[in-house]
Coordinates of C-alpha atoms in Angstrom, one line a residue:
Chain A
M30 CA 21.2 -1.6 -22.1
T31 CA 18.4 -0.6 -24.4
V32 CA 16.8 2.7 -23.8
D33 CA 13.6 3.8 -25.6
R34 CA 14.5 6.3 -28.3
L35 CA 11.9 8.8 -27.2
P36 CA 11.3 8.2 -23.5
R37 CA 8.1 9.5 -22.2
A38 CA 7.0 11.0 -18.9
G39 CA 4.4 9.1 -16.8
A40 CA 2.6 9.5 -13.6
G41 CA 2.0 7.4 -10.5
L42 CA -1.6 6.0 -10.8
K43 CA -3.8 7.0 -7.9
P44 CA -7.3 5.6 -7.3
E45 CA -8.7 9.2 -7.0
H46 CA -7.8 9.8 -10.7
Q47 CA -8.7 6.5 -12.3
R48 CA -12.2 7.4 -13.4
H49 CA -11.1 10.6 -14.9
I50 CA -8.2 9.0 -16.7
L51 CA -10.4 6.3 -18.2
E52 CA -12.9 9.0 -19.4
A53 CA -10.5 11.7 -20.6
R54 CA -7.6 9.5 -21.7
P55 CA -4.9 12.2 -21.0
D56 CA -1.9 12.3 -23.2
V57 CA 0.7 10.9 -20.8
G58 CA 3.3 8.3 -21.7
W59 CA 2.6 5.6 -19.1
F60 CA 1.5 4.9 -15.5
E61 CA 3.2 3.3 -12.6
V62 CA 1.5 1.4 -9.8
H63 CA 2.7 0.1 -6.4
A64 CA 2.6 -3.7 -6.8
E65 CA 1.2 -4.1 -3.2
N66 CA -2.0 -2.2 -4.0
Y67 CA -2.9 -4.9 -6.5
M68 CA -2.4 -8.1 -4.5
G69 CA -6.0 -8.5 -3.6
A70 CA -8.1 -11.2 -5.2
G71 CA -10.4 -8.9 -7.1
G72 CA -12.7 -5.9 -6.9
P73 CA -12.4 -2.3 -8.2
P74 CA -8.6 -2.0 -8.1
H75 CA -8.1 -4.8 -10.6
H76 CA -11.2 -3.7 -12.6
S77 CA -9.7 -0.2 -13.1
L78 CA -6.2 -1.3 -13.7
E79 CA -7.1 -3.8 -16.4
R80 CA -8.8 -1.0 -18.3
I81 CA -6.0 1.4 -17.8
R82 CA -3.5 -1.2 -18.8
A83 CA -5.4 -1.7 -22.1
L84 CA -4.8 2.0 -22.9
Y85 CA -1.3 2.8 -21.5
P86 CA 2.1 1.1 -20.9
L87 CA 2.5 0.2 -17.2
S88 CA 5.4 0.1 -14.8
V89 CA 5.2 -2.0 -11.5
H90 CA 7.0 -0.5 -8.6
G91 CA 7.3 -2.7 -5.5
V92 CA 7.4 -1.1 -2.0
G93 CA 7.2 -4.2 0.2
L94 CA 9.7 -6.8 -0.9
S95 CA 12.3 -5.7 1.7
I96 CA 15.3 -6.6 -0.5
G97 CA 17.7 -5.6 2.3
S98 CA 16.2 -7.8 5.0
A99 CA 18.9 -9.7 6.8
D100 CA 16.5 -12.5 7.7
G101 CA 15.3 -12.9 4.1
M102 CA 12.7 -11.2 2.0
A103 CA 9.1 -11.3 3.2
P104 CA 8.0 -14.9 2.8
G105 CA 5.5 -15.5 0.0
H106 CA 5.7 -11.9 -1.1
L107 CA 7.8 -12.6 -4.2
A108 CA 5.3 -15.1 -5.4
R109 CA 2.6 -12.4 -5.1
L110 CA 4.7 -9.9 -7.0
K111 CA 5.1 -12.4 -9.7
T112 CA 1.3 -12.8 -10.0
V113 CA 0.9 -9.1 -10.4
V114 CA 3.8 -8.9 -13.0
D115 CA 2.4 -11.9 -14.9
R116 CA -1.0 -10.4 -15.0
Y117 CA -0.2 -6.9 -16.1
Q118 CA 2.9 -7.4 -18.2
P119 CA 4.6 -4.1 -17.2
F120 CA 7.5 -2.7 -19.3
T121 CA 9.5 -2.2 -16.1
V122 CA 9.6 -3.7 -12.6
S123 CA 11.4 -1.9 -9.9
E124 CA 12.0 -2.1 -6.1
H125 CA 14.1 -0.2 -3.5
L126 CA 17.5 -0.4 -1.9
A127 CA 16.0 -0.6 1.5
W128 CA 14.4 -3.0 4.1
S129 CA 11.0 -2.9 5.7
T130 CA 10.4 -6.3 7.2
H131 CA 12.2 -7.9 10.1
D132 CA 11.3 -10.9 12.2
G133 CA 7.9 -11.0 10.3
I134 CA 7.0 -7.5 11.2
F135 CA 6.3 -5.1 8.3
L136 CA 7.4 -1.5 9.2
N137 CA 5.7 0.2 6.2
D138 CA 8.7 2.5 5.4
L139 CA 11.8 2.2 3.2
L140 CA 14.4 1.9 5.9
P141 CA 18.1 2.5 5.4
L142 CA 20.9 0.0 4.9
P143 CA 24.5 0.3 6.0
Y144 CA 26.7 0.2 2.8
T145 CA 29.1 -2.6 3.6
E146 CA 30.4 -5.6 1.6
A147 CA 28.2 -7.9 3.7
T148 CA 25.1 -5.9 2.9
L149 CA 26.1 -5.8 -0.8
S150 CA 26.4 -9.7 -0.9
L151 CA 23.0 -10.0 0.8
V152 CA 21.2 -7.5 -1.5
A153 CA 22.8 -8.9 -4.6
R154 CA 21.6 -12.4 -3.6
H155 CA 18.1 -11.2 -3.1
V156 CA 18.0 -9.2 -6.3
D157 CA 19.2 -12.4 -8.1
E158 CA 16.4 -14.4 -6.5
V159 CA 13.8 -11.8 -7.6
Q160 CA 15.1 -11.7 -11.2
T161 CA 15.2 -15.4 -11.4
T162 CA 11.7 -15.8 -10.1
L163 CA 10.2 -13.1 -12.3
G164 CA 12.3 -14.1 -15.3
R165 CA 13.3 -10.6 -16.0
R166 CA 15.7 -7.8 -15.0
I167 CA 14.5 -5.4 -12.3
L168 CA 15.5 -1.8 -11.5
I169 CA 16.7 -0.9 -7.9
E170 CA 16.0 2.6 -6.7
N171 CA 18.4 4.8 -4.7
P172 CA 16.7 5.7 -1.4
S173 CA 16.2 8.9 0.5
T174 CA 17.8 8.6 3.9
Y175 CA 17.8 10.6 7.1
L176 CA 20.7 8.9 8.9
R177 CA 23.9 6.9 8.3
F178 CA 25.5 4.1 10.2
D179 CA 28.8 3.4 11.9
G180 CA 31.2 1.3 10.0
E181 CA 30.0 1.9 6.5
E182 CA 32.6 0.8 3.8
M183 CA 31.5 2.6 0.6
P184 CA 29.4 5.4 -0.7
E185 CA 25.9 4.8 -2.0
T186 CA 26.9 5.3 -5.6
D187 CA 29.7 2.6 -5.4
F188 CA 27.2 0.3 -3.7
L189 CA 24.7 0.7 -6.5
R190 CA 27.3 0.3 -9.2
A191 CA 28.6 -2.9 -7.6
L192 CA 25.0 -4.2 -7.1
A193 CA 24.2 -3.6 -10.8
R194 CA 27.4 -5.4 -11.9
R195 CA 27.0 -8.3 -9.6
S196 CA 23.3 -9.0 -10.1
G197 CA 22.8 -7.6 -13.6
C198 CA 20.0 -5.4 -12.3
G199 CA 19.3 -1.9 -13.6
L200 CA 18.9 1.2 -11.5
L201 CA 16.0 3.6 -10.9
L202 CA 17.4 7.1 -10.3
D203 CA 15.2 9.1 -8.0
I204 CA 16.5 12.7 -8.3
N205 CA 14.4 13.9 -5.4
N206 CA 15.9 11.2 -3.2
V207 CA 19.4 12.5 -4.2
V208 CA 18.4 16.0 -3.2
V209 CA 16.9 14.9 0.1
S210 CA 19.8 12.7 1.1
A211 CA 22.4 15.3 0.0
A212 CA 20.8 18.0 2.2
N213 CA 20.5 15.6 5.1
H214 CA 24.0 14.4 5.0
G215 CA 25.7 17.5 3.8
F216 CA 27.0 16.3 0.4
D217 CA 26.8 17.9 -3.0
P218 CA 24.0 16.4 -5.1
R219 CA 26.0 17.2 -8.3
A220 CA 29.0 15.3 -7.0
Y221 CA 26.7 12.3 -6.2
L222 CA 25.2 12.5 -9.7
A223 CA 28.6 12.7 -11.3
S224 CA 29.6 9.4 -9.7
F225 CA 26.3 7.7 -10.3
P226 CA 26.4 4.7 -12.7
H227 CA 24.1 6.2 -15.2
E228 CA 24.8 3.5 -17.7
H229 CA 22.5 1.2 -15.6
V230 CA 19.6 3.6 -15.2
G231 CA 16.3 2.5 -16.8
E232 CA 13.9 5.0 -15.2
I233 CA 13.9 8.3 -13.4
H234 CA 11.7 9.4 -10.6
L235 CA 10.8 13.0 -9.7
A236 CA 8.7 14.0 -6.6
G237 CA 8.2 16.7 -4.0
H238 CA 9.8 16.9 -0.6
A239 CA 9.2 18.8 2.7
V240 CA 11.7 21.1 4.3
L241 CA 11.5 20.8 8.1
E242 CA 13.2 23.5 10.1
K243 CA 13.8 23.2 13.9
D244 CA 16.2 25.1 16.1
G245 CA 18.0 26.4 13.0
E246 CA 18.6 22.8 11.7
T247 CA 17.1 21.6 8.5
L248 CA 15.9 18.1 7.5
L249 CA 14.5 17.3 4.1
V250 CA 11.7 14.7 4.1
D251 CA 10.7 12.7 1.0
T252 CA 7.0 13.3 1.3
H253 CA 5.6 13.0 -2.3
D254 CA 2.9 15.5 -1.2
R255 CA 3.6 18.6 -3.3
T256 CA 5.1 20.0 -6.5
I257 CA 8.6 19.2 -7.5
S258 CA 11.3 21.6 -6.3
L259 CA 13.2 23.8 -8.7
E260 CA 16.5 22.2 -7.7
V261 CA 15.1 18.8 -8.6
W262 CA 14.0 20.1 -12.0
R263 CA 17.4 21.6 -12.7
L264 CA 19.2 18.4 -11.8
F265 CA 16.8 16.4 -13.9
R266 CA 17.6 18.7 -16.9
E267 CA 21.3 18.3 -16.3
V268 CA 21.1 14.5 -15.9
I269 CA 19.2 13.9 -19.1
A270 CA 21.4 16.3 -21.1
R271 CA 24.6 14.7 -19.9
H272 CA 23.6 11.0 -19.5
G273 CA 20.6 10.5 -21.8
R274 CA 16.9 10.5 -21.5
R275 CA 14.9 7.9 -19.6
P276 CA 11.3 7.2 -19.0
T277 CA 10.5 9.7 -16.2
L278 CA 7.8 9.4 -13.5
I279 CA 6.0 12.0 -11.5
E280 CA 5.2 10.7 -8.0
W281 CA 2.5 12.3 -6.0
D282 CA 1.3 9.9 -3.3
V283 CA 0.1 12.0 -0.4
E284 CA -2.4 14.9 -0.4
V285 CA -3.1 13.9 -3.9
P286 CA -4.3 16.9 -5.9
A287 CA -6.7 17.1 -8.9
W288 CA -5.4 15.1 -11.9
Q289 CA -4.7 18.4 -13.8
D290 CA -2.0 19.3 -11.2
V291 CA -0.3 16.0 -11.7
E292 CA -0.7 16.2 -15.5
G293 CA 1.0 19.7 -15.4
E294 CA 4.1 18.1 -13.8
V295 CA 4.1 15.3 -16.3
R296 CA 3.9 17.8 -19.2
Q297 CA 6.8 19.7 -17.7
A298 CA 8.9 16.6 -17.5
Q299 CA 7.9 15.7 -21.0
S300 CA 8.9 19.0 -22.4
L301 CA 12.3 18.8 -20.7
L302 CA 12.7 15.3 -22.2
Q303 CA 11.8 16.6 -25.7
S304 CA 14.1 19.6 -25.5
A305 CA 17.1 17.7 -24.1
R306 CA 19.9 17.6 -26.6
G307 CA 20.7 14.2 -25.4
L308 CA 23.5 11.7 -25.6
D309 CA 21.0 9.0 -25.9
A310 CA 23.3 7.1 -28.2
R311 CA 25.9 6.8 -25.6
A312 CA 23.4 5.3 -23.2
A313 CA 21.9 2.9 -25.7
Chain B
M28 CA 34.3 -21.1 17.2
P29 CA 34.8 -17.6 18.8
A30 CA 31.5 -15.8 19.5
Q31 CA 30.9 -12.8 17.4
P32 CA 30.6 -9.6 19.5
E33 CA 26.9 -9.1 20.2
G34 CA 24.9 -6.9 17.9
T35 CA 27.4 -6.2 15.0
G36 CA 25.5 -8.0 12.2
L37 CA 22.8 -6.6 9.9
A38 CA 20.2 -8.8 11.5
D39 CA 20.9 -7.4 14.9
L40 CA 20.9 -3.8 13.6
Q41 CA 17.5 -4.4 11.9
R42 CA 16.0 -6.0 15.0
R43 CA 17.1 -3.1 17.2
F44 CA 16.0 -0.6 14.6
G45 CA 12.6 -2.2 14.2
L46 CA 11.9 -2.4 17.9
A47 CA 12.9 1.2 18.4
L48 CA 10.6 2.3 15.6
L49 CA 7.5 0.8 17.2
Q50 CA 8.0 1.3 20.9
G51 CA 6.6 4.3 22.8
P52 CA 9.6 6.1 24.2
L53 CA 12.2 7.3 21.8
V54 CA 15.3 5.1 22.0
I55 CA 18.0 5.5 19.4
P56 CA 19.3 2.1 18.3
H57 CA 23.0 1.5 18.7
G58 CA 25.0 1.7 15.4
I59 CA 23.6 4.9 14.0
R60 CA 26.3 7.4 13.1
R61 CA 26.6 10.5 15.2
D62 CA 26.2 13.7 13.2
T63 CA 26.8 17.0 14.7
Q64 CA 23.4 18.3 13.5
P65 CA 20.6 17.6 13.3
T66 CA 20.7 15.2 16.2
R67 CA 20.3 11.5 15.8
G68 CA 17.0 11.7 17.7
R69 CA 15.6 14.0 15.1
R70 CA 16.9 11.9 12.3
F71 CA 15.6 8.6 13.7
G72 CA 12.4 10.5 14.5
V73 CA 11.6 10.9 10.8
Y74 CA 11.5 7.1 10.4
R75 CA 9.4 6.7 13.6
N76 CA 7.0 9.2 12.4
N77 CA 6.8 7.8 8.8
V78 CA 6.0 4.3 10.2
K79 CA 3.4 5.4 12.9
A80 CA 1.7 8.2 10.9
S81 CA 1.3 6.1 7.8
L82 CA -0.1 3.1 9.7
A83 CA -2.5 5.3 11.7
A84 CA -3.6 7.0 8.5
A85 CA -4.3 3.6 6.9
L86 CA -6.4 2.6 9.9
A87 CA -8.3 5.9 9.9
A88 CA -9.1 5.3 6.2
R89 CA -10.2 1.7 6.9
F90 CA -12.4 2.5 9.9
P91 CA -13.9 5.9 9.1
V92 CA -17.0 5.4 11.2
V93 CA -15.0 4.2 14.3
A94 CA -12.9 7.4 13.8
R95 CA -16.0 9.6 13.6
L96 CA -17.5 8.0 16.7
V97 CA -14.5 8.7 18.9
D98 CA -13.2 11.9 17.1
E99 CA -9.9 12.2 15.3
D100 CA -7.4 12.8 18.1
F101 CA -8.8 9.9 20.2
F102 CA -8.7 7.6 17.2
T103 CA -5.0 8.5 16.4
A104 CA -4.0 7.8 20.0
M105 CA -6.0 4.5 20.0
A106 CA -4.4 3.6 16.6
L107 CA -0.9 4.2 18.0
V108 CA -1.5 1.8 20.8
F109 CA -2.9 -0.8 18.4
I110 CA 0.1 -0.4 16.1
E111 CA 2.5 -0.9 18.9
R112 CA 0.7 -4.1 20.1
H113 CA -0.3 -5.4 16.7
P114 CA 2.2 -4.3 14.1
P115 CA 1.5 -5.4 10.5
R116 CA 2.7 -8.9 9.6
S117 CA 2.2 -8.5 5.8
P118 CA 3.7 -6.0 3.3
V119 CA 0.3 -5.7 1.8
L120 CA -1.2 -2.9 3.8
A121 CA -4.7 -3.8 2.7
E122 CA -4.3 -6.8 5.0
Y123 CA -3.7 -4.7 8.1
G124 CA -6.4 -4.2 10.6
A125 CA -8.0 -7.6 11.0
A126 CA -7.3 -7.6 14.7
F127 CA -8.6 -4.0 15.3
A128 CA -12.1 -5.0 16.4
E129 CA -10.8 -7.5 18.9
F130 CA -8.3 -4.9 20.2
L131 CA -11.2 -2.5 20.7
E132 CA -13.0 -5.1 22.9
G133 CA -10.3 -4.7 25.5
F134 CA -9.5 -1.0 25.0
E135 CA -10.6 0.4 28.3
P136 CA -10.7 4.2 27.3
A137 CA -13.3 3.4 24.7
A138 CA -15.5 1.2 27.0
D139 CA -18.3 3.8 27.0
L140 CA -18.9 3.0 23.4
P141 CA -19.7 -0.8 23.7
Y142 CA -20.8 -1.0 20.0
L143 CA -17.4 0.2 18.7
P144 CA -15.9 -3.3 18.2
D145 CA -18.9 -4.4 16.1
I146 CA -18.7 -1.3 14.0
A147 CA -15.1 -2.1 13.4
R148 CA -16.1 -5.6 12.4
L149 CA -18.6 -4.2 9.9
E150 CA -16.0 -1.8 8.5
W151 CA -13.4 -4.5 8.2
A152 CA -16.0 -6.7 6.4
R153 CA -16.6 -3.9 3.9
H154 CA -12.9 -3.5 3.3
V155 CA -12.4 -7.2 2.8
A156 CA -15.4 -7.3 0.4
F157 CA -13.9 -4.5 -1.6
H158 CA -10.8 -6.6 -2.4
S159 CA -12.3 -10.1 -2.4
A160 CA -12.6 -12.3 -5.5
D161 CA -15.1 -11.4 -8.1
A162 CA -18.2 -13.5 -9.0
S163 CA -21.4 -12.9 -10.7
P164 CA -24.5 -13.1 -8.4
V165 CA -27.3 -15.5 -9.3
D166 CA -30.6 -13.9 -10.1
I167 CA -33.6 -15.1 -8.0
G168 CA -35.4 -15.8 -11.3
R169 CA -33.4 -19.1 -11.5
L170 CA -34.7 -20.2 -8.2
A171 CA -38.3 -19.1 -9.1
A172 CA -38.1 -21.1 -12.3
L173 CA -37.6 -24.4 -10.5
P174 CA -40.5 -26.8 -9.8
P175 CA -41.6 -26.3 -6.2
E176 CA -40.8 -29.9 -5.3
G177 CA -37.2 -29.4 -6.3
L178 CA -36.5 -26.4 -4.0
G179 CA -35.6 -28.3 -0.9
S180 CA -32.7 -30.1 -2.5
V181 CA -31.2 -26.9 -4.2
K182 CA -27.8 -26.0 -3.0
L183 CA -26.9 -22.3 -2.9
G184 CA -23.2 -21.2 -3.0
L185 CA -22.4 -17.9 -1.2
H186 CA -20.7 -15.0 -3.0
P187 CA -17.0 -14.7 -2.0
A188 CA -17.4 -11.1 -1.0
M189 CA -20.4 -11.8 1.3
A190 CA -20.1 -11.4 5.1
I191 CA -22.5 -11.3 8.0
I192 CA -21.9 -9.4 11.3
A193 CA -24.5 -10.1 14.0
S194 CA -24.6 -7.6 16.8
S195 CA -26.5 -6.8 20.0
W196 CA -26.3 -3.2 18.8
P197 CA -28.0 -1.4 15.9
I198 CA -24.8 -1.4 13.9
V199 CA -26.3 -0.9 10.4
S200 CA -28.2 2.1 11.7
I201 CA -25.1 3.5 13.5
W202 CA -22.9 2.9 10.4
S203 CA -25.4 4.5 8.0
T204 CA -26.1 7.6 9.9
N205 CA -22.4 8.2 10.5
T206 CA -21.7 7.6 6.9
Y207 CA -24.5 9.4 5.1
D208 CA -25.8 12.1 7.5
L209 CA -24.2 15.4 8.1
T210 CA -25.2 15.2 11.8
S211 CA -25.4 11.6 13.0
Q212 CA -28.9 10.6 14.2
A213 CA -29.5 8.5 17.3
P214 CA -30.6 5.0 16.4
A215 CA -34.1 3.7 17.2
A216 CA -35.0 4.3 20.8
D217 CA -35.0 0.6 21.7
W218 CA -31.4 0.0 20.5
T219 CA -32.4 -3.4 19.1
G220 CA -29.5 -5.5 17.8
E221 CA -29.1 -5.7 14.0
T222 CA -27.4 -8.2 11.8
A223 CA -25.5 -6.7 8.9
L224 CA -25.1 -8.3 5.5
V225 CA -22.1 -7.0 3.5
T226 CA -22.0 -7.8 -0.2
R227 CA -20.2 -6.7 -3.4
P228 CA -22.1 -8.2 -6.3
H229 CA -20.3 -6.0 -8.8
L230 CA -18.0 -3.1 -8.0
E231 CA -19.8 -1.4 -5.1
V232 CA -19.8 -2.7 -1.6
L233 CA -23.4 -2.9 -0.3
L234 CA -24.8 -3.1 3.2
H235 CA -28.2 -4.6 4.2
R236 CA -30.0 -5.2 7.4
L237 CA -30.8 -8.9 7.6
P238 CA -34.3 -10.1 8.6
P239 CA -34.6 -12.4 11.6
G240 CA -33.0 -15.9 11.3
T241 CA -31.5 -15.2 7.9
D242 CA -28.0 -15.4 9.4
R243 CA -28.8 -18.9 10.6
L244 CA -29.9 -19.8 7.1
V245 CA -26.7 -18.5 5.7
T246 CA -24.6 -20.4 8.3
A247 CA -26.4 -23.6 7.3
L248 CA -25.9 -23.0 3.6
A249 CA -22.3 -22.3 4.1
S250 CA -21.9 -25.7 5.8
G251 CA -23.0 -27.2 2.5
V252 CA -26.5 -28.5 3.3
A253 CA -29.4 -28.1 0.8
L254 CA -31.9 -25.3 1.1
G255 CA -34.6 -27.4 2.7
Q256 CA -32.4 -28.5 5.5
A257 CA -31.0 -25.0 6.0
A258 CA -34.5 -23.5 6.2
E259 CA -35.5 -26.0 8.9
A260 CA -32.4 -25.1 10.9
A261 CA -33.2 -21.4 10.6
S262 CA -36.8 -22.0 11.6
R263 CA -35.8 -24.0 14.7
A264 CA -33.4 -21.3 15.8
C265 CA -35.7 -18.4 15.1
Q266 CA -39.5 -18.4 15.3
D267 CA -39.7 -15.2 13.2
F268 CA -37.8 -16.7 10.3
D269 CA -39.5 -16.3 7.0
L270 CA -37.9 -18.2 4.1
A271 CA -39.3 -16.1 1.3
I272 CA -38.2 -12.8 2.8
A273 CA -34.8 -14.3 3.7
L274 CA -34.2 -15.5 0.1
S275 CA -35.4 -12.3 -1.5
T276 CA -33.0 -10.3 0.7
L277 CA -30.1 -12.5 0.0
F278 CA -30.6 -12.7 -3.8
A279 CA -31.4 -9.0 -4.1
A280 CA -28.2 -8.2 -2.2
G281 CA -26.1 -10.4 -4.5
A282 CA -25.1 -12.8 -1.7
V283 CA -25.6 -15.9 -3.8
A284 CA -23.1 -16.9 -6.5
T285 CA -24.0 -20.4 -7.4
L286 CA -27.2 -22.5 -7.6
S287 CA -27.1 -26.2 -8.2
E288 CA -30.1 -28.4 -8.3
G289 CA -30.1 -31.4 -6.0
S290 CA -29.7 -35.0 -7.0
S291 CA -32.9 -36.2 -5.3
R292 CA -35.2 -35.9 -8.2

C-alpha cells in the first residue's frame, strides 16, 4: 500500500470549532467527519464543510453502516454514504468492525461481533459491497469491546488480517481501542499490537477513555471525552517507530473542549510523527 | 433438512442483543462469554448505557425547550420511555425524534403541560429546517413590481425549509421566553393560540408568529393554486385575514422561494 511520506496529524471536526477553524486556519494536517452528520439535504453543516474542505484534506468516517449486521447493512445507507463521498472527495473513507442495526432498528452504538469464520465471510462480503459501490478501498477500524462471546474461533488480529486479505480493505488502527479492550479482557496491548497486521494500516486514531471502578473491578470505557492517556501515547510512539508513520487523528467527540485543547493534542501527535525514526519504507 | 438448534446464528444473537439493549429490566442475552470479573451484567451494561444515554442526549439537544419546561431529570426519564417504544429506524441520528411530539400527546405524566406536544412540534420543525435543502428566498420587490391586474394569477412556491405549526397554545411566546429569557415569563394572560412560522432563508433558522388566516393562505399556495384563489380561500376561512400583511410576513421571513407569473395575461 502507499503511505504518505510525511503523514500529518489531524482532528475530528466538531460544529463547535468550525467558525474558529475557518477564521484562524490552524496548522493541522487534515480533518475527519462522521459521514452521518452530513447526510441532510442542506443547511449550515454542508455550508461549513464545503468551506473547510476547500482549505484542508478530509477523511470521511462512517459510524452507521453496520457492516457486521447479519440481516444486511442498513438499507439505502450505502447510497447516502456514496453521496457524501462523491461530494467531498475525501482522501480516506473508513468504517468499523461492528454492527449497530438489526431488524431495522438503529442502536446508535458500535456493537461487538463474535470472531468466527461465519462472521468473517459476512463482513468480507459487506466490505466488498461497500468498496464496489464507492469505487474505492475503505479502512476498517478495530473496535473497543466490553464483552466477548461463546464459541469464538480466532483472535481479533487474525480476524482483521483475514478480512484485509479477503476483501482488499485497509485497516484503521485505533490505539485507544486496543488499550480499552486489552484492559477489559485482560490481554497485553503490546502483544496485540505485535500481532496486528500493520502492513494494512492506512490511518491511526487516538482518543481518551474513562476508567470506571466498581467493587474493586475496573472497566475502561471508550468515551472520547478527555485527553489521551499516557499509555496510548507511548504505544503510539512505539507503533510508528516500529511499523511506520500513518495519518493520525485526534478524536474528541463528547464534552468537546475549546479548539486550543484539541489542537494541543494534534501538535503532540504531529511532533511524535516528526520525531519518529520510522521504517516508513517498509510500510510503503 | 435438520433444523438448526435455535439461536445459534449471528442473526439470532443480534436480535437478542438488540432487544436486551433497549428493554427496561437488565437481561443478559444468551451467548455472551462468562468472565470471572467484572460481571457480564456490568459489561453488557456499558452497551446499554451507551445506547440509552446517547439517544437521550440527542433528544435533549433537539428539544431544549421541552427539556427546560419539564426539567432535566423528568426529560431524561421521559426520553427513555420514548426510546424504548420508538427506537431509531435510521442510522442518521438527525432523523430521530419525528415521533416525539405524538408520543408526548399520550404521555400521562406530562399531561399537566398540554402545550408540550406543540412545543415539540415547533422544535422538530426548527431542527428539520436546519438540515433542509437550501434555496434563495424571493424578495417581495418582485411581487410589487408586477402590474396589479397580474397579481391574482401569480404562483408562489414555498421555501423547502418552511414549516407552519398551528396551536391552541401561545407556542411562539412560550418557546421564545424559554429560549431567550433567563427566567421564563408567563405568556399573555389570555393564553391565545399562536401559529408559528419556521423558516431558514439562509443559514439561520427563524421563528415568526403568523397573522390570522396566513396559514390558510400557505396551505392553499402549497396545493398549487394561484395567489388570487389562495387569498379567497384564506378570506373565507378567516374574517381577519389581511392579504398585504400576510404577504409581507411571508416574504420578510423568507418563506417564498419561487415566483412565477400566471398564464392568464
